PDB file of C-alpha atoms in Angstrom:
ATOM      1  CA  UNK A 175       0.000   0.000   0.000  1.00 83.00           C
ATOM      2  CA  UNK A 176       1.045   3.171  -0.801  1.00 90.00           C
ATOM      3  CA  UNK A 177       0.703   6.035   1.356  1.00 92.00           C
ATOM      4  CA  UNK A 178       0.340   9.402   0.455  1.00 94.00           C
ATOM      5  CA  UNK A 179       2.815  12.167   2.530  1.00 95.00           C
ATOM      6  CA  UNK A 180       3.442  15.678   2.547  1.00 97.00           C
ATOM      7  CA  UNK A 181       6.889  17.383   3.238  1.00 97.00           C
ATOM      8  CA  UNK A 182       8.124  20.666   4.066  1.00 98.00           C
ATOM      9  CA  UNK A 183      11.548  22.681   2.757  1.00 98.00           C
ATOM     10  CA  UNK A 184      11.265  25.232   5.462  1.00 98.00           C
ATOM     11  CA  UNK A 185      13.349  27.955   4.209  1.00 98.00           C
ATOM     12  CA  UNK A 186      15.340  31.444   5.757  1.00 98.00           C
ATOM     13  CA  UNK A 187      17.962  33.673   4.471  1.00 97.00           C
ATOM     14  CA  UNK A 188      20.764  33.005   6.640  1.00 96.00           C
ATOM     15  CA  UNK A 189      24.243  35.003   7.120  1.00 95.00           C
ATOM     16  CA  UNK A 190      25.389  32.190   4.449  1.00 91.00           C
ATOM     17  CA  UNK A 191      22.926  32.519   2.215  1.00 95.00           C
ATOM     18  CA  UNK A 192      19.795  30.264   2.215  1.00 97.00           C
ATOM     19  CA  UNK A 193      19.271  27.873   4.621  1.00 98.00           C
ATOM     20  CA  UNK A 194      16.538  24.857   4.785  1.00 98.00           C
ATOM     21  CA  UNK A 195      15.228  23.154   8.567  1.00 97.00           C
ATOM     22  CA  UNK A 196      16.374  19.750   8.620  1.00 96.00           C
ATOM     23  CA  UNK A 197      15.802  17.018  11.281  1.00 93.00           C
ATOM     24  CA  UNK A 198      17.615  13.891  12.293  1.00 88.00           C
ATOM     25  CA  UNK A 199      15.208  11.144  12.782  1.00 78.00           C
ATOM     26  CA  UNK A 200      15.311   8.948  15.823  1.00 70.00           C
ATOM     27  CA  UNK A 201      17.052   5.712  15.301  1.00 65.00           C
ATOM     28  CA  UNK A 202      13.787   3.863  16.600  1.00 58.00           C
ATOM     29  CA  UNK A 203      11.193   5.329  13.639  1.00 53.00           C
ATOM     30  CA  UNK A 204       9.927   2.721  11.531  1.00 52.00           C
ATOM     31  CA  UNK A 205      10.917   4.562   8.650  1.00 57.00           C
ATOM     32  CA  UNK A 206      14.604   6.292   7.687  1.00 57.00           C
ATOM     33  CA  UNK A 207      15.478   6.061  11.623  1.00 62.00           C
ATOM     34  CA  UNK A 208      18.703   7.774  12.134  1.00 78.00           C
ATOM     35  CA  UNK A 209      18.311   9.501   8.418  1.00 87.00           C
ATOM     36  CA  UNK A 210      18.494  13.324   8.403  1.00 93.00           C
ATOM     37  CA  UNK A 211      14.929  14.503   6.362  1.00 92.00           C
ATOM     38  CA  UNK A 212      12.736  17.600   6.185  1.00 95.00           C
ATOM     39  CA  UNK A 213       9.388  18.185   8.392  1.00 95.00           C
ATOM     40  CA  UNK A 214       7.102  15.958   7.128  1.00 93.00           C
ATOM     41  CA  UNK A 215       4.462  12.708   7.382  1.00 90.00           C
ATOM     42  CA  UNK A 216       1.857  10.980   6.415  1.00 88.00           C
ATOM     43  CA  UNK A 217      -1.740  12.720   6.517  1.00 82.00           C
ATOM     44  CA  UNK A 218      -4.156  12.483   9.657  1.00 82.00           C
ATOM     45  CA  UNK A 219      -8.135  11.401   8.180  1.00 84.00           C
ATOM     46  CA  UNK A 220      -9.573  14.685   9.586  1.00 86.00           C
ATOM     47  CA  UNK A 221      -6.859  17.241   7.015  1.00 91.00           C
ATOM     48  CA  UNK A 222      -9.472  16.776   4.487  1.00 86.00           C
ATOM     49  CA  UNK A 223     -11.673  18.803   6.830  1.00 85.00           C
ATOM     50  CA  UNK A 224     -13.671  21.315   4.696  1.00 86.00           C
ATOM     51  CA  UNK A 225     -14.823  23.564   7.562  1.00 88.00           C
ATOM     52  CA  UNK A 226     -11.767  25.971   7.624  1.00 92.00           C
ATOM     53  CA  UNK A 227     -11.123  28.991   5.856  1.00 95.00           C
ATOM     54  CA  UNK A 228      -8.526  28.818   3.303  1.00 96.00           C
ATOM     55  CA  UNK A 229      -6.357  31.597   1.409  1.00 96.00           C
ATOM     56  CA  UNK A 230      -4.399  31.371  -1.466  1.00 95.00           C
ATOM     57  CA  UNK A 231      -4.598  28.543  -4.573  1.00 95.00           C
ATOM     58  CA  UNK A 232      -7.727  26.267  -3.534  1.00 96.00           C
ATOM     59  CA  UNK A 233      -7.824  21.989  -3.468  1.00 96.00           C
ATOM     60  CA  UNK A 234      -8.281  22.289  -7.084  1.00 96.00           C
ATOM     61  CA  UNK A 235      -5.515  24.132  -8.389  1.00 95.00           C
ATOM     62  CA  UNK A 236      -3.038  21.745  -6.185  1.00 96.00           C
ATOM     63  CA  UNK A 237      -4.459  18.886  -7.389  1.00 96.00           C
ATOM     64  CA  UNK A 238      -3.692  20.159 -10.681  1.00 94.00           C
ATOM     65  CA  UNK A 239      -0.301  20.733  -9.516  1.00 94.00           C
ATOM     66  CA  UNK A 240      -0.110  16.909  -8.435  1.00 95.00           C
ATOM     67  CA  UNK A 241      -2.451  15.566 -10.637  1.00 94.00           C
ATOM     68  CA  UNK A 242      -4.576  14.070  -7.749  1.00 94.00           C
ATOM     69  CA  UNK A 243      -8.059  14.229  -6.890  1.00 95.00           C
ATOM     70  CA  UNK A 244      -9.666  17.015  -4.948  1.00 96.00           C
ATOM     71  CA  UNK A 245     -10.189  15.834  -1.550  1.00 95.00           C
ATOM     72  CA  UNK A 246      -6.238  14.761  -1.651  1.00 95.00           C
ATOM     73  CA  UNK A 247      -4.910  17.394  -2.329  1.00 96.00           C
ATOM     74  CA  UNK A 248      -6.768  19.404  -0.080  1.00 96.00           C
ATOM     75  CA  UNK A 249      -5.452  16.450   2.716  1.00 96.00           C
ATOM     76  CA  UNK A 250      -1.817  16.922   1.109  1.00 97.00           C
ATOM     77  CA  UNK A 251      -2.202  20.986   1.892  1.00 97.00           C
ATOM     78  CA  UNK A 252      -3.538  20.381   5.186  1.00 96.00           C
ATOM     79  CA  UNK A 253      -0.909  18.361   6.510  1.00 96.00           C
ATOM     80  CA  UNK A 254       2.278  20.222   5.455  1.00 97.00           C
ATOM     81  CA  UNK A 255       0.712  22.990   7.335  1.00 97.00           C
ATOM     82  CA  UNK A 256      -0.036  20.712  10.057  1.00 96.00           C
ATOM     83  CA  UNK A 257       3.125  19.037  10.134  1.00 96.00           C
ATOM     84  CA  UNK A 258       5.225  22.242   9.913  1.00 97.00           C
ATOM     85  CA  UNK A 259       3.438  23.316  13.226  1.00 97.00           C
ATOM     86  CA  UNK A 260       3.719  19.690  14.932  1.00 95.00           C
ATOM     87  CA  UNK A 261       7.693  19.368  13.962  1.00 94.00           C
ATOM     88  CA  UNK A 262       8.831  22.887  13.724  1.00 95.00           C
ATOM     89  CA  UNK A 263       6.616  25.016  15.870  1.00 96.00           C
ATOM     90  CA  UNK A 264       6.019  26.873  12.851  1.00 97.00           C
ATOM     91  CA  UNK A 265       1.783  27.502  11.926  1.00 98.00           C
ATOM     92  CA  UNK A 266       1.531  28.783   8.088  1.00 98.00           C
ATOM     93  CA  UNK A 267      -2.025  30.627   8.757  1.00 98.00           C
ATOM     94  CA  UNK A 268      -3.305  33.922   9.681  1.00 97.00           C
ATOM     95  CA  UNK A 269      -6.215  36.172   9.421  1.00 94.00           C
ATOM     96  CA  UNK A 270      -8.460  35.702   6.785  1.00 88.00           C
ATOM     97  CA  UNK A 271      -7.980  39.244   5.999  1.00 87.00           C
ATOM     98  CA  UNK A 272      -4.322  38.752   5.522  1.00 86.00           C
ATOM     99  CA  UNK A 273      -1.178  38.644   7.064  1.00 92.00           C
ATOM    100  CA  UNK A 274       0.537  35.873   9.310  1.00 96.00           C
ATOM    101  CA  UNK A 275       0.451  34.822  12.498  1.00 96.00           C
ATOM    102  CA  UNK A 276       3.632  37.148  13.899  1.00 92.00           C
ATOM    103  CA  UNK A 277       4.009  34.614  17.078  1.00 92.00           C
ATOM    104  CA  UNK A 278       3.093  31.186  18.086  1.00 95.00           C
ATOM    105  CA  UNK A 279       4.928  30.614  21.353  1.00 90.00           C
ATOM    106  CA  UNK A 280       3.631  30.470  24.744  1.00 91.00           C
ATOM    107  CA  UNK A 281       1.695  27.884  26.683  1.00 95.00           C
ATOM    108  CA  UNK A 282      -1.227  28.050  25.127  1.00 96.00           C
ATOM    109  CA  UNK A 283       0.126  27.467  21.595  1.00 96.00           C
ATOM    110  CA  UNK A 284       2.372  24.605  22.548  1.00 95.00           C
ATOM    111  CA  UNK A 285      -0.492  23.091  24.274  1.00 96.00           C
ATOM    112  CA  UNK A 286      -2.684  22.749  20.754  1.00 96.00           C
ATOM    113  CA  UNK A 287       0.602  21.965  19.293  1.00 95.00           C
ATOM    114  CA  UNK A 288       0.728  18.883  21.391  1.00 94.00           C
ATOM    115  CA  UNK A 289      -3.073  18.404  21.039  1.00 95.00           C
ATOM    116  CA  UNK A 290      -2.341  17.910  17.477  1.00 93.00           C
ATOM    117  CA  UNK A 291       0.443  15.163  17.940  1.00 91.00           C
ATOM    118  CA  UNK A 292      -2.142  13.244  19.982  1.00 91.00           C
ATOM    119  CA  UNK A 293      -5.164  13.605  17.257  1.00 92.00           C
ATOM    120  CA  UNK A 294      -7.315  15.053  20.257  1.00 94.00           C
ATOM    121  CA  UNK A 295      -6.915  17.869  18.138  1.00 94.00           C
ATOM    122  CA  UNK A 296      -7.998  18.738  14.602  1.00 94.00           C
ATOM    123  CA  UNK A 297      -5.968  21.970  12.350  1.00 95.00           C
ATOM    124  CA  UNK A 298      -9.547  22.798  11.630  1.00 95.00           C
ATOM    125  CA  UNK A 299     -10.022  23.030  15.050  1.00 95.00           C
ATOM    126  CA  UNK A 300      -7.003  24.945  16.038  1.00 96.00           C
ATOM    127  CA  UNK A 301      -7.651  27.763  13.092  1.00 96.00           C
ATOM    128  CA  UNK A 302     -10.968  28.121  13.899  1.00 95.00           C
ATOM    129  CA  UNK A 303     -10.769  28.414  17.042  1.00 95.00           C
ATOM    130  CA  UNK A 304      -8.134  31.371  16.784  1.00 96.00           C
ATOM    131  CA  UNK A 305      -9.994  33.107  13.906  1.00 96.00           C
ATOM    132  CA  UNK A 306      -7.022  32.138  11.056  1.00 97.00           C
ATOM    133  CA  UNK A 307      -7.183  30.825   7.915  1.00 97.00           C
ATOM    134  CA  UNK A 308      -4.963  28.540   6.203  1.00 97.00           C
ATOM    135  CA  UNK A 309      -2.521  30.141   4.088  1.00 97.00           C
ATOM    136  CA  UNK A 310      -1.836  28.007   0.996  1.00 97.00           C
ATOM    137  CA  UNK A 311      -0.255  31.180  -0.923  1.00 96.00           C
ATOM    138  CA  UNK A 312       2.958  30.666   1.478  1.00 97.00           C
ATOM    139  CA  UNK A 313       3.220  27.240   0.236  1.00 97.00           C
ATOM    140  CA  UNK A 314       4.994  26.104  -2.983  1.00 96.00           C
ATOM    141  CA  UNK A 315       5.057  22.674  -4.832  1.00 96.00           C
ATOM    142  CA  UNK A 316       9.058  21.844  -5.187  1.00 96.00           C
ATOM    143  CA  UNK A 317       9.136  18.126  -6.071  1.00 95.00           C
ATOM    144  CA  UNK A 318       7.515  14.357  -5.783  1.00 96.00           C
ATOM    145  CA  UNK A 319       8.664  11.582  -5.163  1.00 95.00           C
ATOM    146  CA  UNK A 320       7.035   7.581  -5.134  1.00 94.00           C
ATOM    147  CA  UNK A 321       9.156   5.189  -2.940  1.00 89.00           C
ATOM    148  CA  UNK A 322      10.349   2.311  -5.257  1.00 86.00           C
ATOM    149  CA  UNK A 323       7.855  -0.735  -5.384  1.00 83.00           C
ATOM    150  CA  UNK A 324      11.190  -3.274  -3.821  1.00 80.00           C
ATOM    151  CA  UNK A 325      10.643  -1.105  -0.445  1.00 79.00           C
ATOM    152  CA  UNK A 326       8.974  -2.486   2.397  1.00 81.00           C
ATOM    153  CA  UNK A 327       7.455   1.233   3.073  1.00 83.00           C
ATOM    154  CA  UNK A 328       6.093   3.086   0.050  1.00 88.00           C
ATOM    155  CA  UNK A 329       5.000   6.943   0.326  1.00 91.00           C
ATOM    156  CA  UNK A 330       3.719   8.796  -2.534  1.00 95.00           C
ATOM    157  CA  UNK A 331       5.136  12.379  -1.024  1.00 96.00           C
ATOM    158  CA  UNK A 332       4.596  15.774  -2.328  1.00 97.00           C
ATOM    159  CA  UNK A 333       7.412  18.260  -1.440  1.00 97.00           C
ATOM    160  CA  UNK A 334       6.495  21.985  -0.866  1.00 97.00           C
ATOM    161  CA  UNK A 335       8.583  25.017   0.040  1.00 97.00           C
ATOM    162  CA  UNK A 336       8.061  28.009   2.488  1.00 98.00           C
ATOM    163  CA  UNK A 337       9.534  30.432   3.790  1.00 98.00           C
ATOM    164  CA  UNK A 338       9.893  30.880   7.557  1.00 98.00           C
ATOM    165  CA  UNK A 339       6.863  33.778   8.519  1.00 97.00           C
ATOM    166  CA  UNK A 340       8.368  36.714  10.052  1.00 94.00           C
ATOM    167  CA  UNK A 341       8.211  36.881  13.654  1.00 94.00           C
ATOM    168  CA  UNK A 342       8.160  32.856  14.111  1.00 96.00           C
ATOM    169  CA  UNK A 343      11.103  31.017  15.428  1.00 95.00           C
ATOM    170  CA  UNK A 344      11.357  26.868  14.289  1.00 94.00           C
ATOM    171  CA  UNK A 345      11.918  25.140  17.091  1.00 89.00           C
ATOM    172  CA  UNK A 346      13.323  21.391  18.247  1.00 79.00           C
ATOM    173  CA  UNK A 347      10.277  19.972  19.586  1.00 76.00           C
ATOM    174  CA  UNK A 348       9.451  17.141  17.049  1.00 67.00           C
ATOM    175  CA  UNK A 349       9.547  13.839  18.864  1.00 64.00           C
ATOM    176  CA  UNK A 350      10.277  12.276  15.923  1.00 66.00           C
ATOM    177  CA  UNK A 351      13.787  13.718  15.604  1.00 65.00           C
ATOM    178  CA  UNK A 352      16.799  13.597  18.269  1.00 76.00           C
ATOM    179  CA  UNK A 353      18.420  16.840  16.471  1.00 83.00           C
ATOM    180  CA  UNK A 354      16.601  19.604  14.664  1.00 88.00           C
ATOM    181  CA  UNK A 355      18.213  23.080  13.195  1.00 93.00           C
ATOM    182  CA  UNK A 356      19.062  25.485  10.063  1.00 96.00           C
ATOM    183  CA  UNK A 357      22.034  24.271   7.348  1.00 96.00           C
ATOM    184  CA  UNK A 358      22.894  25.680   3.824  1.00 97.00           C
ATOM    185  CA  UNK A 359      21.746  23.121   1.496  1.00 97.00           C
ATOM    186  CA  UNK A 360      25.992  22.662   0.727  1.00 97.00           C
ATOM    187  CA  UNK A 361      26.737  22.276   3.863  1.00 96.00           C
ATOM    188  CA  UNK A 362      24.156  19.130   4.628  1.00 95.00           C
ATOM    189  CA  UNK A 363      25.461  17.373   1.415  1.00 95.00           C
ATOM    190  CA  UNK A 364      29.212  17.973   2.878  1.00 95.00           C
ATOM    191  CA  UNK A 365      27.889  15.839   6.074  1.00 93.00           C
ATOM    192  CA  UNK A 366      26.013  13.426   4.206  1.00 91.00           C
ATOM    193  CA  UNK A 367      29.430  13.185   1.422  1.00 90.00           C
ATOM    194  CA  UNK A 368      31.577  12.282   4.371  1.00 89.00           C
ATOM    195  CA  UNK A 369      28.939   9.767   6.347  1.00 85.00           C
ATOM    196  CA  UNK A 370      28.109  12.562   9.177  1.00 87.00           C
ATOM    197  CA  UNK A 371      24.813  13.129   7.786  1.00 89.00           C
ATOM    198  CA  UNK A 372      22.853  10.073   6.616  1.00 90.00           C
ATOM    199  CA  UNK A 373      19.799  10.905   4.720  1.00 91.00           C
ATOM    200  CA  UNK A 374      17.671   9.297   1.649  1.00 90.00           C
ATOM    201  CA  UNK A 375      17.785   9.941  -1.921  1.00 92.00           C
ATOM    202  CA  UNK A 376      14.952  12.434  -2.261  1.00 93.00           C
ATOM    203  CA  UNK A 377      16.617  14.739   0.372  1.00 94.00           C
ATOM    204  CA  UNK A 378      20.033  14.425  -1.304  1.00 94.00           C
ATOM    205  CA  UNK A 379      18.422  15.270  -4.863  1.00 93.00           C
ATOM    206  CA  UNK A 380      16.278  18.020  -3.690  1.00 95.00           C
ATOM    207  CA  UNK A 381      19.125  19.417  -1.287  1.00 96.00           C
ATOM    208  CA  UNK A 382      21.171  19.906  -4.879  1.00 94.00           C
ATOM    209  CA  UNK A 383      18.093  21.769  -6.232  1.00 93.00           C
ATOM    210  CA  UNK A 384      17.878  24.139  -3.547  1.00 95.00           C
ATOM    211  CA  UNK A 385      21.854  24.428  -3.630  1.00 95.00           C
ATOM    212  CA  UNK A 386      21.052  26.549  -7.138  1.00 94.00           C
ATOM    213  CA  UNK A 387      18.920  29.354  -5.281  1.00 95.00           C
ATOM    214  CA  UNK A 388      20.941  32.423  -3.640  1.00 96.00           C
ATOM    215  CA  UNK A 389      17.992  33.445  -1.501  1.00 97.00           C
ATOM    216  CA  UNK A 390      14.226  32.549  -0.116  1.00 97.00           C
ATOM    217  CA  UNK A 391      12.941  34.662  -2.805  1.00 96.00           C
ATOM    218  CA  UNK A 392      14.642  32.641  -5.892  1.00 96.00           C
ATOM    219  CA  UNK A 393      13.557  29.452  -4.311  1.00 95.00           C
ATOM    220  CA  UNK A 394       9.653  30.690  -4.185  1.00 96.00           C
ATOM    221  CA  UNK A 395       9.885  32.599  -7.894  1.00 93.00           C
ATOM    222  CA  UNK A 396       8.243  30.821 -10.357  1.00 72.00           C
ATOM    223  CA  UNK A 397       6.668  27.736 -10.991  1.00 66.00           C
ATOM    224  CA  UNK A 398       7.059  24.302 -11.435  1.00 74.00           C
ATOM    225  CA  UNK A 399       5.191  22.254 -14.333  1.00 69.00           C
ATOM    226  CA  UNK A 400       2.432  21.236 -14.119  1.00 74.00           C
ATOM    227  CA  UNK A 401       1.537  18.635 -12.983  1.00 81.00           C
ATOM    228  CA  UNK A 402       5.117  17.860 -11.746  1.00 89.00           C
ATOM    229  CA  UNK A 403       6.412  14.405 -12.688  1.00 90.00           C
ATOM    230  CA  UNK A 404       6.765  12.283 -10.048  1.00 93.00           C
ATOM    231  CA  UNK A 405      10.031  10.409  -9.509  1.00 93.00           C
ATOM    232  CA  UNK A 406      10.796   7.129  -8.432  1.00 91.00           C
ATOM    233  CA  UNK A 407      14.045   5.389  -8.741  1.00 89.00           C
ATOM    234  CA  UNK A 408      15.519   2.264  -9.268  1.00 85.00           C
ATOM    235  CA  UNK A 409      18.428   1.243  -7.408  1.00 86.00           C
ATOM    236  CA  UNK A 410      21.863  -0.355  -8.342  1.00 86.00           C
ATOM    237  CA  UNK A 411      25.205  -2.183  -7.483  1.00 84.00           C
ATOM    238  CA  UNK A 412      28.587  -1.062  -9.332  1.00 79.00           C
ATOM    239  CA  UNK A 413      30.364  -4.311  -8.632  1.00 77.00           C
ATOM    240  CA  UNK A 414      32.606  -2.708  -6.246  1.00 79.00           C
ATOM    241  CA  UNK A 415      30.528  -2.862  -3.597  1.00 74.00           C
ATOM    242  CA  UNK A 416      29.101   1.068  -3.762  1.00 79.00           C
ATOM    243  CA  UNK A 417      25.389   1.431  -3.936  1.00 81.00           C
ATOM    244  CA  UNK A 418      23.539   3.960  -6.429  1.00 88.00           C
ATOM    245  CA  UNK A 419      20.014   5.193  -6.951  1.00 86.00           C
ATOM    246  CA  UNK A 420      19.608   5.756 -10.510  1.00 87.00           C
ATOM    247  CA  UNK A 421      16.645   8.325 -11.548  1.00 86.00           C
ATOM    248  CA  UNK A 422      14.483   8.116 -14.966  1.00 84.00           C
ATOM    249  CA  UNK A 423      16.398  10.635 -16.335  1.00 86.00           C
ATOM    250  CA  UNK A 424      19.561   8.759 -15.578  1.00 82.00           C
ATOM    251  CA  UNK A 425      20.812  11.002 -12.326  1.00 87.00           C
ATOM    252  CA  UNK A 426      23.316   8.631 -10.458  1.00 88.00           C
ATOM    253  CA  UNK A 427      23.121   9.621  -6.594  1.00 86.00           C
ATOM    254  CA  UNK A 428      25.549   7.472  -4.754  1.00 82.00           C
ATOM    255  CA  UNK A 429      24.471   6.106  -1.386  1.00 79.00           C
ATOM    256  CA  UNK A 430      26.933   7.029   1.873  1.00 68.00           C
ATOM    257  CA  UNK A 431      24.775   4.842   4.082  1.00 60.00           C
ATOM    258  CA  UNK A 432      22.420   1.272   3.165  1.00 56.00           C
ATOM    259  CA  UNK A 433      18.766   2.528   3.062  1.00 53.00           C
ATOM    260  CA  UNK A 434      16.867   1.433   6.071  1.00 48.00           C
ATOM    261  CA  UNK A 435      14.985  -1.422   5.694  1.00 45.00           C
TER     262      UNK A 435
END
C-alpha cells in the first residue's frame, strides 16, 4: 500500500545565504530512523476537513499541480501545514484578511501543538478556534517523489517550500527527531558526502536543487510544471561494492549509508 505524505523545505535567508530546517530522525522510527529529512508525514483522516477557511490557490488548483483528486490534495495541503506546526513550531495561517500569524509561542500554543500530535486535536479546530485561515499562498510545490515498489514502506510524497513567517522562530520539539536546526543546502550534502549526515535519496536530490537558489525569494519565484512528474528510482550495485540510486532521467546519486529497511 502506498501512502500518500506531505513534506516541508522550510526555508530562511541566513548570514550564508539560504538555509533549509532539517531534522535527524530517531534511530527507533519505523521509517529512515537515524536519516536526516525535512518536516514531514503521512496525513491524519480529519486534514481533508472542509470547515476551515482557506487563502491562497484552492484543493483544485493543487491537485492540478499533483495531478490528484480534490479531496487529496486538499489532505496533502492540510498536513504540510499541520506538520510544519507539529515538527517545527512553525503555523503557516493567519487572518483571513491577511497577514501571518507574527508569534506562536507560549503555553497556550504549545499546548494545541501537542493536542495535534495526539489527534485530540484537529488543524480545523485549532484555526478556527483562533480566527485564522490557512494560508496556501505561502506554500509552494518543489518536487515528488514515489518510494520504489522493492521497499517495504512506500510513500507517494509531495514536497512543498516556504519560507519561515516573520516573527516565528522553528523550534526542536518534534519527537520524531533527536536533532533539529538550520544548514545551507551545501553544507548538509558535505555531512552526508563524508557519512556525518545520513539521509535518503529524495533529500540528497532536492538538497542539490535548492543548492542553485541564492535566496528565499529565488527558491519561491516561479513555478514548477504542471503537474510535476513524479520520480521514483531504481536502485543499483557497481560491482565494487558502492550502492547507487539511478533516476528516470539517468541522475546517479551514490548512497553514503544502506537505506533502512
Amino acid at each position: 500500500m502506498i501512502r500518500q505524505a506531505a513534506t516541508v523545505l522550510l526555508l530562511r535567508d541566513g548570514p550564508s545565504g539560504l538555509e533549509v530546517h532539517l531534522q535527524r530522525r530517531t534511530k527507533g522510527m519505523p521509517f529512515a530512523g537515524g536519516m536526516t529529512a525535512y518536516i514531514g508525514g503521512g496525513g491524519d483522516p480529519r486534514d481533508g476537513d472542509t470547515d476551515l477557511d482557506w487563502v491562497g490557490p484552492g484543493p483544485e488548483e493543487w491537485a492540478a499541480t499533483w495531478a490528484c483528486d480534490v479531496p487529496t490534495a486538499r489532505q496533502l495541503v492540510c498536513a504540510a501545514v499541520r506538520e510544519t506546526f507539529e515538527e517545527a513550531g512553525v503555523l503557516l495561517a493567519g487572518p483571513a484578511a491577511g497577514g501571518v500569524v507574527p508569534d506562536v509561542s507560549g503555553a497556550e500554543w504549545e499546548t494545541q501543538r501537542r493536542a495535534l500530535l495526539t489527534r485530540d486535536l484537529a488543524l480545523s479546530e485549532l484555526l478556527a478556534a483562533r480566527g485564522l485561515a490557512l494560508r496556501s499562498d505561502l506554500l509552494r510545490p518543489f518536487a515528488h517523489w514515489i518510494t520504489p515498489p522493492e521497499e517495504p514502506r512506500r510513500y507517494d510524497t509531495k514536497f512543498f517550500a516556504a519560507a519561515l513567517p516573520v516573527g516565528q522562530e522553528a523550534q526542536d520539539v518534534s519527537g520524531e527527531a533527536d536533532e533539529a536546526g538550520w544548514s545551507t543546502a551545501e553544507g548538509a550534502l558535505a555531512e552526508m558526502r563524508s557519512g556525518d549526515r545520513p539521509m535518503l535519496p529524495p533529500t540528497i536530490h532536492t538538497l542539490g536543487q535548492l543548492a542553485a537558489f541564492p535566496d528565499v525569494a529565488s527558491a519561491l519565484a516561479g513555478s514548477p510544471p504542471e503537474p510535476l512528474r513524479p520520480i521514483s528510482p531504481t536502485f543499483e550495485d557497481d560491482g565494487t561494492g558502492q550502492r547507487w540510486a539511478v533516476l528516470p532521467d539517468g541522475t546517479r546519486i551514490r548512497l553514503v549509508v544502506p537505506l533502512p529497511r
